Structures are given as C-alpha cells and as structure tokens.
Coordinates of C-alpha atoms in Angstrom, one line a residue:
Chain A
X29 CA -28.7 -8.7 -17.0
X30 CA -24.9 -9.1 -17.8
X31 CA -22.7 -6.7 -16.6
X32 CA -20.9 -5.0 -19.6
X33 CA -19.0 -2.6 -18.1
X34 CA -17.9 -3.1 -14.5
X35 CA -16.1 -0.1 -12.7
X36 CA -13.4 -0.7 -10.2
X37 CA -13.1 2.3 -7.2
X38 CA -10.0 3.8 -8.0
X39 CA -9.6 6.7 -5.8
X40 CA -6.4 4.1 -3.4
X41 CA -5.6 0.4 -2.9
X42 CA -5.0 -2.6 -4.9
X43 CA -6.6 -1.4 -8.2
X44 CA -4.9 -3.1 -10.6
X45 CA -5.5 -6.4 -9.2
X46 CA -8.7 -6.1 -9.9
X47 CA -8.5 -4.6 -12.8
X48 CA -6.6 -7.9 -14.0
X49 CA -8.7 -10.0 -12.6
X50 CA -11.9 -8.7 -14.4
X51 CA -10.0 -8.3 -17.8
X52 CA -9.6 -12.1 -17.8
X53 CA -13.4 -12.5 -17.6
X54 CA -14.1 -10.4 -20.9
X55 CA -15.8 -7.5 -19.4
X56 CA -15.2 -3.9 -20.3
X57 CA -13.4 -2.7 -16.8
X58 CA -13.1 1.5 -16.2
X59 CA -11.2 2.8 -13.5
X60 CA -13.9 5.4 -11.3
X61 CA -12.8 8.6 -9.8
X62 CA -15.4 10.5 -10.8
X63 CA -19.7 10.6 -10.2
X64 CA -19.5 10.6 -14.3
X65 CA -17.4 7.1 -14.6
X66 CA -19.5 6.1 -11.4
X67 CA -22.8 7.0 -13.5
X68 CA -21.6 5.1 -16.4
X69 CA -21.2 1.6 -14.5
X70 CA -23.3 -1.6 -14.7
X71 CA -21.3 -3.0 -11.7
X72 CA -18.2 -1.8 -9.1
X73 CA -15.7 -3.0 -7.5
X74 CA -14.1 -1.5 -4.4
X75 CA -11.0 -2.6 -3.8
X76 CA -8.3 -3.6 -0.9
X77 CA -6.6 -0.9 0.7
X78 CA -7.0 1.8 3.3
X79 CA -10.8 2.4 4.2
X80 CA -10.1 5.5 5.8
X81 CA -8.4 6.6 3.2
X82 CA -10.6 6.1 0.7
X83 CA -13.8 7.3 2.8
X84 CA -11.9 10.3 2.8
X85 CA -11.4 10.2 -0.9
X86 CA -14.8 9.3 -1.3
X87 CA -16.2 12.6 0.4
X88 CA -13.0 14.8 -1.4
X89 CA -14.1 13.6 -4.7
X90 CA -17.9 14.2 -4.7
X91 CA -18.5 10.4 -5.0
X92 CA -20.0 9.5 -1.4
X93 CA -23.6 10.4 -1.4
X94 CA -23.9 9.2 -5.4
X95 CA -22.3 5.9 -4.6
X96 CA -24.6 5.8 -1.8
X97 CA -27.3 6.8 -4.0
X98 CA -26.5 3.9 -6.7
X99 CA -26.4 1.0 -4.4
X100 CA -29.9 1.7 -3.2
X101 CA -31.1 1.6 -6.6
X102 CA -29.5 -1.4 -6.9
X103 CA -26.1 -1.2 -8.5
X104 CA -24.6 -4.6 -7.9
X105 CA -21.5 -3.8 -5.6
X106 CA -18.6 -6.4 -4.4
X107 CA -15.8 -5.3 -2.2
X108 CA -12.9 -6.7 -0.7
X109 CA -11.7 -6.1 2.4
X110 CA -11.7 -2.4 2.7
X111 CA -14.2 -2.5 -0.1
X112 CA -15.7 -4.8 2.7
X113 CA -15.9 -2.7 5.5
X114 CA -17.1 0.7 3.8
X115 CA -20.2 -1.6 2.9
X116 CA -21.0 -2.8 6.1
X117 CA -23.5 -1.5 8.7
X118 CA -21.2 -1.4 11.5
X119 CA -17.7 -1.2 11.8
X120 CA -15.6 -2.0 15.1
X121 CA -12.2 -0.6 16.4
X122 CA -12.8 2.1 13.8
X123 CA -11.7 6.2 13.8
X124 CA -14.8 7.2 16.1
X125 CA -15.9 9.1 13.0
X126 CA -15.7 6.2 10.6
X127 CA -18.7 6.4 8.4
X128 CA -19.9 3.4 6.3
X129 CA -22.7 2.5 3.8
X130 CA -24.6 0.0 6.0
X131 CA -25.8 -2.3 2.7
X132 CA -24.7 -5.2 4.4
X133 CA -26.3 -5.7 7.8
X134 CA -23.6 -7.1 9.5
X135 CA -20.7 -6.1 12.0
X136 CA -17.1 -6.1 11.1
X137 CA -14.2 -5.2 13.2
X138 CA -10.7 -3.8 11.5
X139 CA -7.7 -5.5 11.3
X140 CA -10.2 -8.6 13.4
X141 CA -7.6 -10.9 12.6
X142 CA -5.2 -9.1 13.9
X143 CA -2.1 -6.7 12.6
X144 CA 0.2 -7.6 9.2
X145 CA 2.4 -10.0 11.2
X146 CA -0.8 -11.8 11.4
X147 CA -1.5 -11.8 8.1
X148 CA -1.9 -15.3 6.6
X149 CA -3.1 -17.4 3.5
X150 CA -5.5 -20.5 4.0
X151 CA -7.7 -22.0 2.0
X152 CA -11.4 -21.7 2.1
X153 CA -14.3 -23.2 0.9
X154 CA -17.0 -21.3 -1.2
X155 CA -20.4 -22.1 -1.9
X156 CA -21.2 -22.4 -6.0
X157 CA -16.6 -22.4 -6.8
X158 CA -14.6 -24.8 -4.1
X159 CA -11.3 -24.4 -2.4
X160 CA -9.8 -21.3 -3.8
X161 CA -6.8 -19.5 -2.1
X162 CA -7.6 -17.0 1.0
X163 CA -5.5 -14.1 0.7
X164 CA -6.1 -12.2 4.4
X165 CA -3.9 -8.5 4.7
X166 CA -4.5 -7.3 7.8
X167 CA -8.1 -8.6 7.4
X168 CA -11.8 -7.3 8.8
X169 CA -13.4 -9.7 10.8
X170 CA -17.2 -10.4 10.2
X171 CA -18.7 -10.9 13.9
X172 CA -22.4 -10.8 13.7
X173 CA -24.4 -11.1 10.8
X174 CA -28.5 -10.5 10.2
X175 CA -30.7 -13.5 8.6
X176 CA -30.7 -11.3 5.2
X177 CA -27.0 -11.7 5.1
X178 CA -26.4 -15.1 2.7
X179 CA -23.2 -16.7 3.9
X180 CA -21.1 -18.0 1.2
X181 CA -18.1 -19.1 2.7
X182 CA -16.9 -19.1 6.5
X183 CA -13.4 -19.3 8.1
X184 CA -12.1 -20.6 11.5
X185 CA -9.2 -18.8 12.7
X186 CA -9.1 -21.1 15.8
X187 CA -12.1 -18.9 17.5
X188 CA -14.8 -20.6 15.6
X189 CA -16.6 -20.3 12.0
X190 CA -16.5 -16.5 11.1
X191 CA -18.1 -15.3 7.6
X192 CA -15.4 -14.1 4.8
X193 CA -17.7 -13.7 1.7
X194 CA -21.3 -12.5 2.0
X195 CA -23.8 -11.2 0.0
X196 CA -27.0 -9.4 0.9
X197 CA -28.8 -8.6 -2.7
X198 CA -26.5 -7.4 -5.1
X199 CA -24.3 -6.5 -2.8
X200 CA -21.2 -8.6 -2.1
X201 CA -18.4 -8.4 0.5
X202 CA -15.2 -10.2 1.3
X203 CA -13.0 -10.2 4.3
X204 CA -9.9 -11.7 2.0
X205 CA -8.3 -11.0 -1.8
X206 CA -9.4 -13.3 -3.9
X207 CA -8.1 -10.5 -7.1
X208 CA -4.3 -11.2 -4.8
X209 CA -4.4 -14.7 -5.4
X210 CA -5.3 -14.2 -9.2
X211 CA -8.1 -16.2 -9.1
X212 CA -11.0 -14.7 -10.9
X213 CA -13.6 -17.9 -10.0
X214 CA -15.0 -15.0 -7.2
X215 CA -15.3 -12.5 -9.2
X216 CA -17.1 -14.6 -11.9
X217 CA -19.6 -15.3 -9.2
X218 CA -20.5 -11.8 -8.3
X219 CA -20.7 -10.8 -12.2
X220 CA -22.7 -14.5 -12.8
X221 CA -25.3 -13.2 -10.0
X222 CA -26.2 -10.0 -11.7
Chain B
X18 CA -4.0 -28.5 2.0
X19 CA -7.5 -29.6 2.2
X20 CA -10.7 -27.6 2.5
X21 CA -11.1 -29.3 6.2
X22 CA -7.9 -28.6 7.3
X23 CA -7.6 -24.5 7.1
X24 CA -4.4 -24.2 8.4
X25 CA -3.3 -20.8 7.8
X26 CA 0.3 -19.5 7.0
X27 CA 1.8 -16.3 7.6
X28 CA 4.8 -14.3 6.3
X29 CA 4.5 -15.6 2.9
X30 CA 5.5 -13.3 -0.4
X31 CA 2.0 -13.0 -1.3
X32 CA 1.0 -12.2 2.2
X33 CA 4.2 -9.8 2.9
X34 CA 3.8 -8.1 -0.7
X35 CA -0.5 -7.8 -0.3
X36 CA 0.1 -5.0 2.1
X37 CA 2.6 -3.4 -0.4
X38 CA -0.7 -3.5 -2.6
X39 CA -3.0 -2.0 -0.5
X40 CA -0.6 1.0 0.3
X41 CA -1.1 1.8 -3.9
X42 CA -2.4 5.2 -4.9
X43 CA -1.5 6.2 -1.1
X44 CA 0.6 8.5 0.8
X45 CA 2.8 7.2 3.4
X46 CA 3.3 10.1 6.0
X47 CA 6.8 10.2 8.1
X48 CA 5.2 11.6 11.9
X49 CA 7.5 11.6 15.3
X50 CA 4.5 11.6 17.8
X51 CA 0.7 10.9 17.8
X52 CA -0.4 14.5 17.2
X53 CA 1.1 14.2 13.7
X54 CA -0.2 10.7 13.2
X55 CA -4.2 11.7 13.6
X56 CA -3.3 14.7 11.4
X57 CA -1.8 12.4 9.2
X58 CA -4.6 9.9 9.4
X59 CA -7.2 12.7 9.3
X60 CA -6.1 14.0 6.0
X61 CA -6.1 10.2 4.0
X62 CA -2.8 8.7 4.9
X63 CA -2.3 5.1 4.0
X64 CA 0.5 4.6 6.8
X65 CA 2.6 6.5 8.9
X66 CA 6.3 6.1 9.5
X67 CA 7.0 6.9 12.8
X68 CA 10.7 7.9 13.6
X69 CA 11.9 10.3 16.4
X70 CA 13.4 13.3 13.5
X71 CA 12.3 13.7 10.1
X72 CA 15.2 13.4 7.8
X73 CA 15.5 17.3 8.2
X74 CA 16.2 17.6 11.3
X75 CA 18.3 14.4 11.0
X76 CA 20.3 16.5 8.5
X77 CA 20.8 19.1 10.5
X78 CA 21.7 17.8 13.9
X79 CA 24.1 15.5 12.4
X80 CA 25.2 12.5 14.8
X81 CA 24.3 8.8 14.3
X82 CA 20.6 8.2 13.7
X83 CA 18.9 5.1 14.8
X84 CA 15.3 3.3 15.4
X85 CA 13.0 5.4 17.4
X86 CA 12.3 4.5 21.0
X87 CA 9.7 1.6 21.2
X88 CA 7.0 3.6 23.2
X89 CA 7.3 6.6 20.6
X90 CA 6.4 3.6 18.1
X91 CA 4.0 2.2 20.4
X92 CA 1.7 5.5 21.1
X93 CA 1.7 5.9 17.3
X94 CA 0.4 2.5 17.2
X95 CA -2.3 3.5 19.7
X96 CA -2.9 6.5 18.3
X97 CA -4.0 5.8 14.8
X98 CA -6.0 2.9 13.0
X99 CA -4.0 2.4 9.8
X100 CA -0.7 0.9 9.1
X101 CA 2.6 1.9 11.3
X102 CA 5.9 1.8 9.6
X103 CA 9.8 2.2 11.4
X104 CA 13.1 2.4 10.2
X105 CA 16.3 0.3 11.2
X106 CA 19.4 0.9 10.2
X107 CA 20.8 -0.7 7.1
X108 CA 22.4 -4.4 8.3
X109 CA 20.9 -3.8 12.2
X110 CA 19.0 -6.9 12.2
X111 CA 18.7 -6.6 16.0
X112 CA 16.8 -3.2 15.7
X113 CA 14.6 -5.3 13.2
X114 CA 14.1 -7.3 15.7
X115 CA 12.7 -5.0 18.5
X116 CA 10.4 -3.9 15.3
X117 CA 8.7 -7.0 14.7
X118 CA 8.3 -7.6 18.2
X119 CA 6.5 -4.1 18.4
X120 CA 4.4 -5.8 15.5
X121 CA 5.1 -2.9 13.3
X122 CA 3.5 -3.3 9.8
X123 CA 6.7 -2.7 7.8
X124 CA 10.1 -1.9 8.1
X125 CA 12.2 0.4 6.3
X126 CA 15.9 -0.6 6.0
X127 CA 16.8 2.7 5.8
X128 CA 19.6 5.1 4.6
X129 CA 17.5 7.6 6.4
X130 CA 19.3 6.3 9.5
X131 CA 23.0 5.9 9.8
X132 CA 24.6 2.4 8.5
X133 CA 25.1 -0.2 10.9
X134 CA 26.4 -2.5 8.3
X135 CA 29.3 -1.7 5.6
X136 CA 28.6 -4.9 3.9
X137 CA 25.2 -6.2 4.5
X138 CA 21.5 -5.8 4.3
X139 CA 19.8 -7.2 6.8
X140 CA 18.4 -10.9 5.9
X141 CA 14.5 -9.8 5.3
X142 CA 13.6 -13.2 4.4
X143 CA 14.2 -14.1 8.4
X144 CA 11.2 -11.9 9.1
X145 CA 7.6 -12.7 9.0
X146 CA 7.1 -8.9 9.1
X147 CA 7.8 -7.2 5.9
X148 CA 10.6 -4.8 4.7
X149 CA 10.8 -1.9 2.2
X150 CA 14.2 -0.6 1.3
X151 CA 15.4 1.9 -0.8
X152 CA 17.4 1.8 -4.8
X153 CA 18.9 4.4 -6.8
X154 CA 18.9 1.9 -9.5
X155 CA 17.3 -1.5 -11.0
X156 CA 20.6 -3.5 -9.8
X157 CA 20.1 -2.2 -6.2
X158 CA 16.3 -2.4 -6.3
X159 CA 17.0 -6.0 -6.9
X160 CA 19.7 -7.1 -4.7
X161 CA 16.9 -5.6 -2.4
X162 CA 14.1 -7.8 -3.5
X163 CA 17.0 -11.2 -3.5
X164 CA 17.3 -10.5 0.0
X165 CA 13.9 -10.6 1.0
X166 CA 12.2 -6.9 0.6
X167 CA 8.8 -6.4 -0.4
X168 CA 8.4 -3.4 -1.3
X169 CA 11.2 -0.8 -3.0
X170 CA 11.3 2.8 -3.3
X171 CA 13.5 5.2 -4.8
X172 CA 15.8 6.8 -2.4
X173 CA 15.7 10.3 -3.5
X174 CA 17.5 12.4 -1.3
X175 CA 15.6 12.9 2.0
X176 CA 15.2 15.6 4.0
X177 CA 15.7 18.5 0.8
X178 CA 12.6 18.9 0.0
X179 CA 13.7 18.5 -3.5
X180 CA 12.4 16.0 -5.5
X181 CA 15.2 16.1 -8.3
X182 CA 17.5 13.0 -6.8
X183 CA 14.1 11.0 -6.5
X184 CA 13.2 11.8 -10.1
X185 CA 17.0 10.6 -11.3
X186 CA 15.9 7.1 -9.4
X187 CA 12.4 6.6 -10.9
X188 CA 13.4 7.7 -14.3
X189 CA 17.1 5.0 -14.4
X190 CA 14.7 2.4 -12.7
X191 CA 12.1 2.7 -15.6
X192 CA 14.8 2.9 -18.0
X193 CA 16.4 -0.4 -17.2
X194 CA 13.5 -2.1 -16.9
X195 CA 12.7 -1.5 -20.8
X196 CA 15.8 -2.1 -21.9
X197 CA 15.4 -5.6 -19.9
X198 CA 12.0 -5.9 -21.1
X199 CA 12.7 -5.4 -24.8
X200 CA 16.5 -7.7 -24.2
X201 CA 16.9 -11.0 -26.2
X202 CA 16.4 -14.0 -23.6
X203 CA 20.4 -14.6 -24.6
X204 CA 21.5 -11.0 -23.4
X205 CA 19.8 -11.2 -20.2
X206 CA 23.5 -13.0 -18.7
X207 CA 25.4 -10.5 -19.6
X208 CA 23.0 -7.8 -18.8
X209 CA 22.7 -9.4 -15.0
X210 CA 26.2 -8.9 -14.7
X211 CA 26.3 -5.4 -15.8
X212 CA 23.2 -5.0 -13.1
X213 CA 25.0 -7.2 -10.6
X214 CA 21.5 -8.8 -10.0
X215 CA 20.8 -12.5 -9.4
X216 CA 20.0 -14.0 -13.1
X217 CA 16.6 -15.1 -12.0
X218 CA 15.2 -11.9 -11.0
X219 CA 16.7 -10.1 -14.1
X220 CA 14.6 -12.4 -15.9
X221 CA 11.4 -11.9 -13.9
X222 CA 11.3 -8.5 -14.4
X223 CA 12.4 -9.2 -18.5
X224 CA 9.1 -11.2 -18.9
X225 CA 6.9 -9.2 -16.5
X226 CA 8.1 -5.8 -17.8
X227 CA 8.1 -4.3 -14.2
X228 CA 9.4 -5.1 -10.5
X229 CA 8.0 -8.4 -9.1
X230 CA 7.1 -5.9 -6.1
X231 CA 5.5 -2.4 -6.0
X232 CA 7.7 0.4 -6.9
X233 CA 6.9 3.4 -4.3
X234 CA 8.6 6.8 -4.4
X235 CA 10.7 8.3 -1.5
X236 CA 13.1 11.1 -0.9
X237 CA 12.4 15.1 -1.4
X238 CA 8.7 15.1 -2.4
X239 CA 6.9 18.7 -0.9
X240 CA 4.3 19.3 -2.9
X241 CA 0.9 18.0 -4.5
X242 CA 2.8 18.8 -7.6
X243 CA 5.7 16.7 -7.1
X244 CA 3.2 13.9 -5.7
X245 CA 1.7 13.9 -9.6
X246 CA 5.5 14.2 -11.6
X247 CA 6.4 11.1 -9.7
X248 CA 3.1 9.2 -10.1
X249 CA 3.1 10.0 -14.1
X250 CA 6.7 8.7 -14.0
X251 CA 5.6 5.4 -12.5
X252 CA 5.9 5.2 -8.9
X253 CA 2.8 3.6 -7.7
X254 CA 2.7 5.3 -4.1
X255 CA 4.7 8.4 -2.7
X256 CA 6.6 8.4 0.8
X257 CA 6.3 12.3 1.8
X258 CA 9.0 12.8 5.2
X259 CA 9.8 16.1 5.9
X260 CA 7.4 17.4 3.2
X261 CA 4.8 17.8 5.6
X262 CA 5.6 18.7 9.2
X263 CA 7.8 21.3 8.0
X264 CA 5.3 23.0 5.6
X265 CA 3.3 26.2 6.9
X266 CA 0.1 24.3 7.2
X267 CA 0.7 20.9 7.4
X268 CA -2.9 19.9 7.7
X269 CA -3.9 21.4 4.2
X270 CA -0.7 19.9 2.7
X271 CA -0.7 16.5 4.0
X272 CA -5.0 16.7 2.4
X273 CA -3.1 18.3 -1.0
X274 CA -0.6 15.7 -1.5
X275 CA -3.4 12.8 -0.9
X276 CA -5.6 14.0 -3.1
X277 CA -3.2 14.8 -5.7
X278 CA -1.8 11.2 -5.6
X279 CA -5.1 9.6 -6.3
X280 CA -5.9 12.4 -9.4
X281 CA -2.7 12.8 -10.5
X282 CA -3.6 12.3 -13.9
X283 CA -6.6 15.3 -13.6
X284 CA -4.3 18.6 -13.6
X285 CA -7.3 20.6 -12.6
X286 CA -7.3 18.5 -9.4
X287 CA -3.7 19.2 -8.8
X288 CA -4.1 22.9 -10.1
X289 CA -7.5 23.3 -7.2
X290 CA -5.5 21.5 -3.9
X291 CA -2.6 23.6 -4.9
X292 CA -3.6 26.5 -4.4
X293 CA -3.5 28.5 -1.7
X294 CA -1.3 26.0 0.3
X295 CA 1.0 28.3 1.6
X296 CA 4.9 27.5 1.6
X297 CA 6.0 24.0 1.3
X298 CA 9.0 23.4 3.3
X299 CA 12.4 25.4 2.4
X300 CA 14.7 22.6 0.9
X301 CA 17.8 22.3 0.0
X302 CA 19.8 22.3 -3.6
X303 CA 21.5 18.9 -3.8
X304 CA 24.7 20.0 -5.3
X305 CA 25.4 21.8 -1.1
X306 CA 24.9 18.6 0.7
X307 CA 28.1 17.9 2.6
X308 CA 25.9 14.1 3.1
X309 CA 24.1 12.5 0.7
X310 CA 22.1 9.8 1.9
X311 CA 21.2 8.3 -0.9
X312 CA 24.8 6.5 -1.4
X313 CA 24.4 4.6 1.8
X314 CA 23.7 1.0 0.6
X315 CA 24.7 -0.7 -2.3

C-alpha cells in the first residue's frame, strides 16, 4: 500500500519540520489533534518535543486509547525522539507515572545522552540510505532491545554501539531528527516500507 | 566526516536551535521552587524557568534582580524531567557562566532582571548552551540572533498580567517581516539601516519570510485566552511568568493555558478550559508602570 495521506501528531513539538519534510515527498500531510483527523490517516508521524507533554495532550484530547487502538491494527507509525519514547515498551529516568505505548519492545532512557549541553550532530550510517546527518536534542537512549526489534542504524557515543532508528513492523522509532537536518531520505524509508 | 569516524559536535546552530523546536506548541512555565515545577510539569509544561521572584513580585519589591541561587536551580533540576531554563542579566556573561556550568538547558538574557550591561549583550556565540532573549521589534530581535541567540521572544511587559505590550511586539515583528519579505532585493540596504540589523540577516529573513529562529511569546499572558490571541498572531510558543502562580488555582490554569496553546485554533477548546478557572491574576494597566521592563536592551 502507499501511504496517501500521512498525519503528523500535532498536539506540541517540532511539527512543522515534519510537515516539510513529508511535503517534499508528495504525500498529502494533515496535522492530527483530533480522534477524527487520527481516523482519517494512512500513516503518523509523532514528532520531537516534550513526551510528557504531549502524553498529557494525548489523554486531554481523547486521542490516547484510539491511537493506541490504531497501532495494533496496524497503522504504520514513525516517531522521533519523543515520538520515540511514547512508542517504546519501557521508558527510564521517566515521571514515575510516565505511561507509553510499548509497540516497540525495547528500553529507552530520557535525555540517555545526556542534557542540551550535550546535545550534538554526528553522522550515522543507515541501512537501505547511507550517511545522513544525526540531529540528537537532548536525545533518548535505546539500551536494550528484543530480537523482534530490526536495527537500522546504531551510534557509539564512546560507550559502545547503541540503536538510534528501529523498527518492529510498521512501527518505526528514532532516537535523533532526521526532519531537523532536512533530509527526507528517512522519512522516504518509513513511507517506502508501508 | 566519515561514516567510521562518528565524531560528534556539540553547540552547533542546528543543535542550539533544535531545542528551540521541540519547545513549539508548548508552554514554558516561570516556577521559584520544586513544588511549582511538578505542578508545572504535571499540567504539560514544555520547560520551566526557574528564578527566585516572578516578575510580580520583582515589580513590587523593587531593588536589583539577578540569577537565582544555583541550588534553587539545581532542586528544580532534580525535581522535574523536562527542560530547565534561568535568567542572567542583560551583558552578565559571568552569571551565564555559572548557568552553563549548572548545565541549564537555556538561558534567558533577560530584561526581567536588572541590566548589568548599558552597552552590551552578552556574546551568546561563546556558549555551547543556548540563549533566548527578548525584542520589541524585528531590528532588536535581530541584533539578538547576530549575537548568538537561538530563540527570541517578544518582551511584552512582564509581571502585569496584561498581555497588551506583548501583542504591540508580535504584531511590529510580523509587520516588518512582510514588509522585508515583499522588499525589492535593492531596498533591503536601506531597509537594514532603518532596522539597524546586520545586512545578512535582513536578507535571510527577506527570502525565508520569517525569523531564521523560532519566534516565542513572553510578557503579560494570564489566560488560556490570551495563550490563543498570541498563537493566532504568530508566536509559535507562549512564556506564561506570573500568569500562573498568582492565579487562584494555579493547577487548573497552568492545564488551561497548555491545552489552549495546542488548540488554539478550536475556540470550543479554549471556550471549555476556560471556564470555570477562577481569577487569573490581578495585573496591572501599563500606562501606571513607574518601570517598564520592556525598554531595557536595545
């Protein structure tokens, strides 16, 4: 299937990134705040930004048990960083009532890599694109992941090879920006797997 | 830079501006002690500023104001999982500094706290940490953004609760970004002058049609409803200071403000967290300020 309409999470975070990004690859992008626009999706993207923030937005706007709902009948799902860590099935040095969606069976830790003074840019290699430019904001770390997790490209930070953009089914995560860098390659990946 | 070789950088403008990003379609809460920063956390903050007085209570004690006590910023640091902002004074690169040794997330070079500096902004390009700073206007948003800021908002006038001053900034921003964006490339000189902006940036922001950096909003906003005026009238994120610890219920406003700043477009969202709030703070009419903070800087 090709995705013709691909939603992008907009309840906070880097929105319009994405929403460039996407444009470039000639889909049809709408912004969801709603379980209607949600409903009306062949694919979503949740974005950077605060995942407590938009959990919270997520329960505030009727849109966490439906989005919930859609990715276990398989809508095809990519997130980045926060995007990342509401999808994973555990999260580390989170609030202690941090929920999460648990379709990718793997651990992540907040800010893993460290606060924004530690935020950096390196390249990294992924599997099916090449080098393209790691964009990491205060950046989850991916620390254990299950044997259904596919691992398409891995970063060392100096503490060995971590994961930074997995997939399990259709559902996609990455620990860095690739929509900052304005590189759509990613992006074309995800939407070329559907 | 080769695949093998992953040498990472930090402190570039991609990396300094990218948290700018994330902050988007958020509310950046100002809190003075970790009590207020779970409440602020709890009800959808992006960030918190932590400073020892909200610009009220600045206001009204009077005195010199300066950065907040390092373990005041530290306990906010322990206390909550999302970004923590401070202020230093305008031109106190020392107090700077201290922040980016406390491995703040941002700074705010603020007018907020009393001018160290009659002349200069701090150097923000120095820092690996990243700086916001305030503009009443496009010239001083990018003089700002030469020296190194990441992120501007409008000054407003902090500590009113009025949201009129903040709405004057937004509004002369917007409209001189237009007029650049609709400017003959041969007009743009003059038009740099009249901004007193570097040449370069003034014709950035004439191709791009917008600040090279996100444009937040700062300075007298109390209420959901003020949270959705400035949103429709292009700020991309609100600051709320005083807004919400000296509302009746801060919980229920700090909730109203952060869901009205992701639906802002959706009036019946706004209309349903607004009511029943209870009072928003008191405020003040600008027009009986004996200070206005908004004309420190330049």
């Amino acid at each position: 299937m090709v995705a013709r309409r691909v939603g992008v999470l907009s309840l906070q975070g880097d929105v319009g990134e994405h929403v460039s990004v996407l444009e470039s690859l000639d889909v049809e992008v709408l912004k969801v705040r709603t379980p209607q626009q949600l409903a009306s999706v062949d694919a979503l993207v949740v974005p950077g930004g605060e995942s407590t923030t938009i959990a919270h937005l997520l329960v505030t706007s009727g849109l966490q048990d439906e989005l919930g709902a859609s990715i276990n009948d398989g809508l095809p799902v990519f997130g980045t960083c926060a995007g990342l860590i509401l999808l994973s099935a555990e999260v580390l040095d989170g609030r202690s009532d941090q929920w999460s969606y648990a379709a990718l069976a793997l651990s992540v830790r907040r800010n893993g890599y460290g606060r924004q003074i530690a935020s950096f840019e390196s390249p990294v290699e992924v599997r099916g694109v090449g080098e393209v430019a790691g964009v990491f904001i205060r950046a989850p770390k991916i620390e254990r992941c299950d044997d259904g997790v596919d691992v398409l490209a891995t970063y060392d930070h100096g503490d060995g090879a971590h994961p930074v953009l997995v997939r399990q089914g259709n559902v996609w995560g990455a620990s860095f920006h690739p929509e900052l860098a304005h590189d759509a390659r990613v992006h074309g990946l995800f939407l070329d797997s559907i | 830079m080769s695949s093998t070789n992953q040498t990472p950088v930090t402190g570039t403008a991609i990396v300094k501006r990218g948290l700018a990003d994330m902050l988007r379609g958020g509310v950046i809460m100002d809190v003075v002690n970790p009590e207020q920063a779970k409440i602020a956390e709890d009800a959808g903050a992006v960030a918190v500023m932590a400073l020892e007085r909200v610009p009220a209570d600045i206001r009204r004690d009077g005195g010199v104001a300066r950065m907040s006590d390092p373990l005041m910023i530290q306990e906010i640091q322990a206390a909550v999982t999302i970004p923590v902002m401070a202020k230093a004074r305008i031109g106190h690169f020392a107090e700077a500094q201290i922040l980016e040794a406390l491995d703040v997330d941002y700074i705010d070079e603020s007018e907020v706290l009393t001018p160290a500096d009659e002349e200069h902004h701090i150097d923000k390009w120095a820092f690996t940490v990243p700086f916001v700073c305030g503009a009443t206007n496009l010239g001083e948003a990018l003089r700002r953004i030469s020296e190194g800021a990441c992120m501007i908002r409008s000054k407003g006038e902090a500590g009113t609760g009025n949201v009129v001053e903040a709405v004057r900034h937004l509004r002369t921003i917007n409209t001189q970004i237009r007029r650049l964006h609709s400017a003959d490339a041969n007009e743009l000189y003059a038009l740099a002058k009249d901004l007193q902006a570097p040449l370069a940036l003034v014709q950035e922001v004439a191709a791009i049609g917008k600040l090279p950096v996100p444009l937040f909003c700062a300075g007298g906003i109390s209420t959901p409803a003020d949270a959705s005026l400035v949103l429709q009238l292009g700020a991309e994120a609100v600051f709320v200071g005083s807004g919400i610890f000296k509302s009746e219920d801060p919980t229920r406003m700090a909730q109203a403000i952060v869901e009205a700043t992701t639906h802002f477009e959706d009036p019946s969202v706004v209309a349903k967290v607004s009511t029943g709030l209870g009072s928003a703070m008191k405020g003040w009419e600008t027009a009986s300020l004996e200070q206005r903070l908004a004309e420190r800087g330049w």
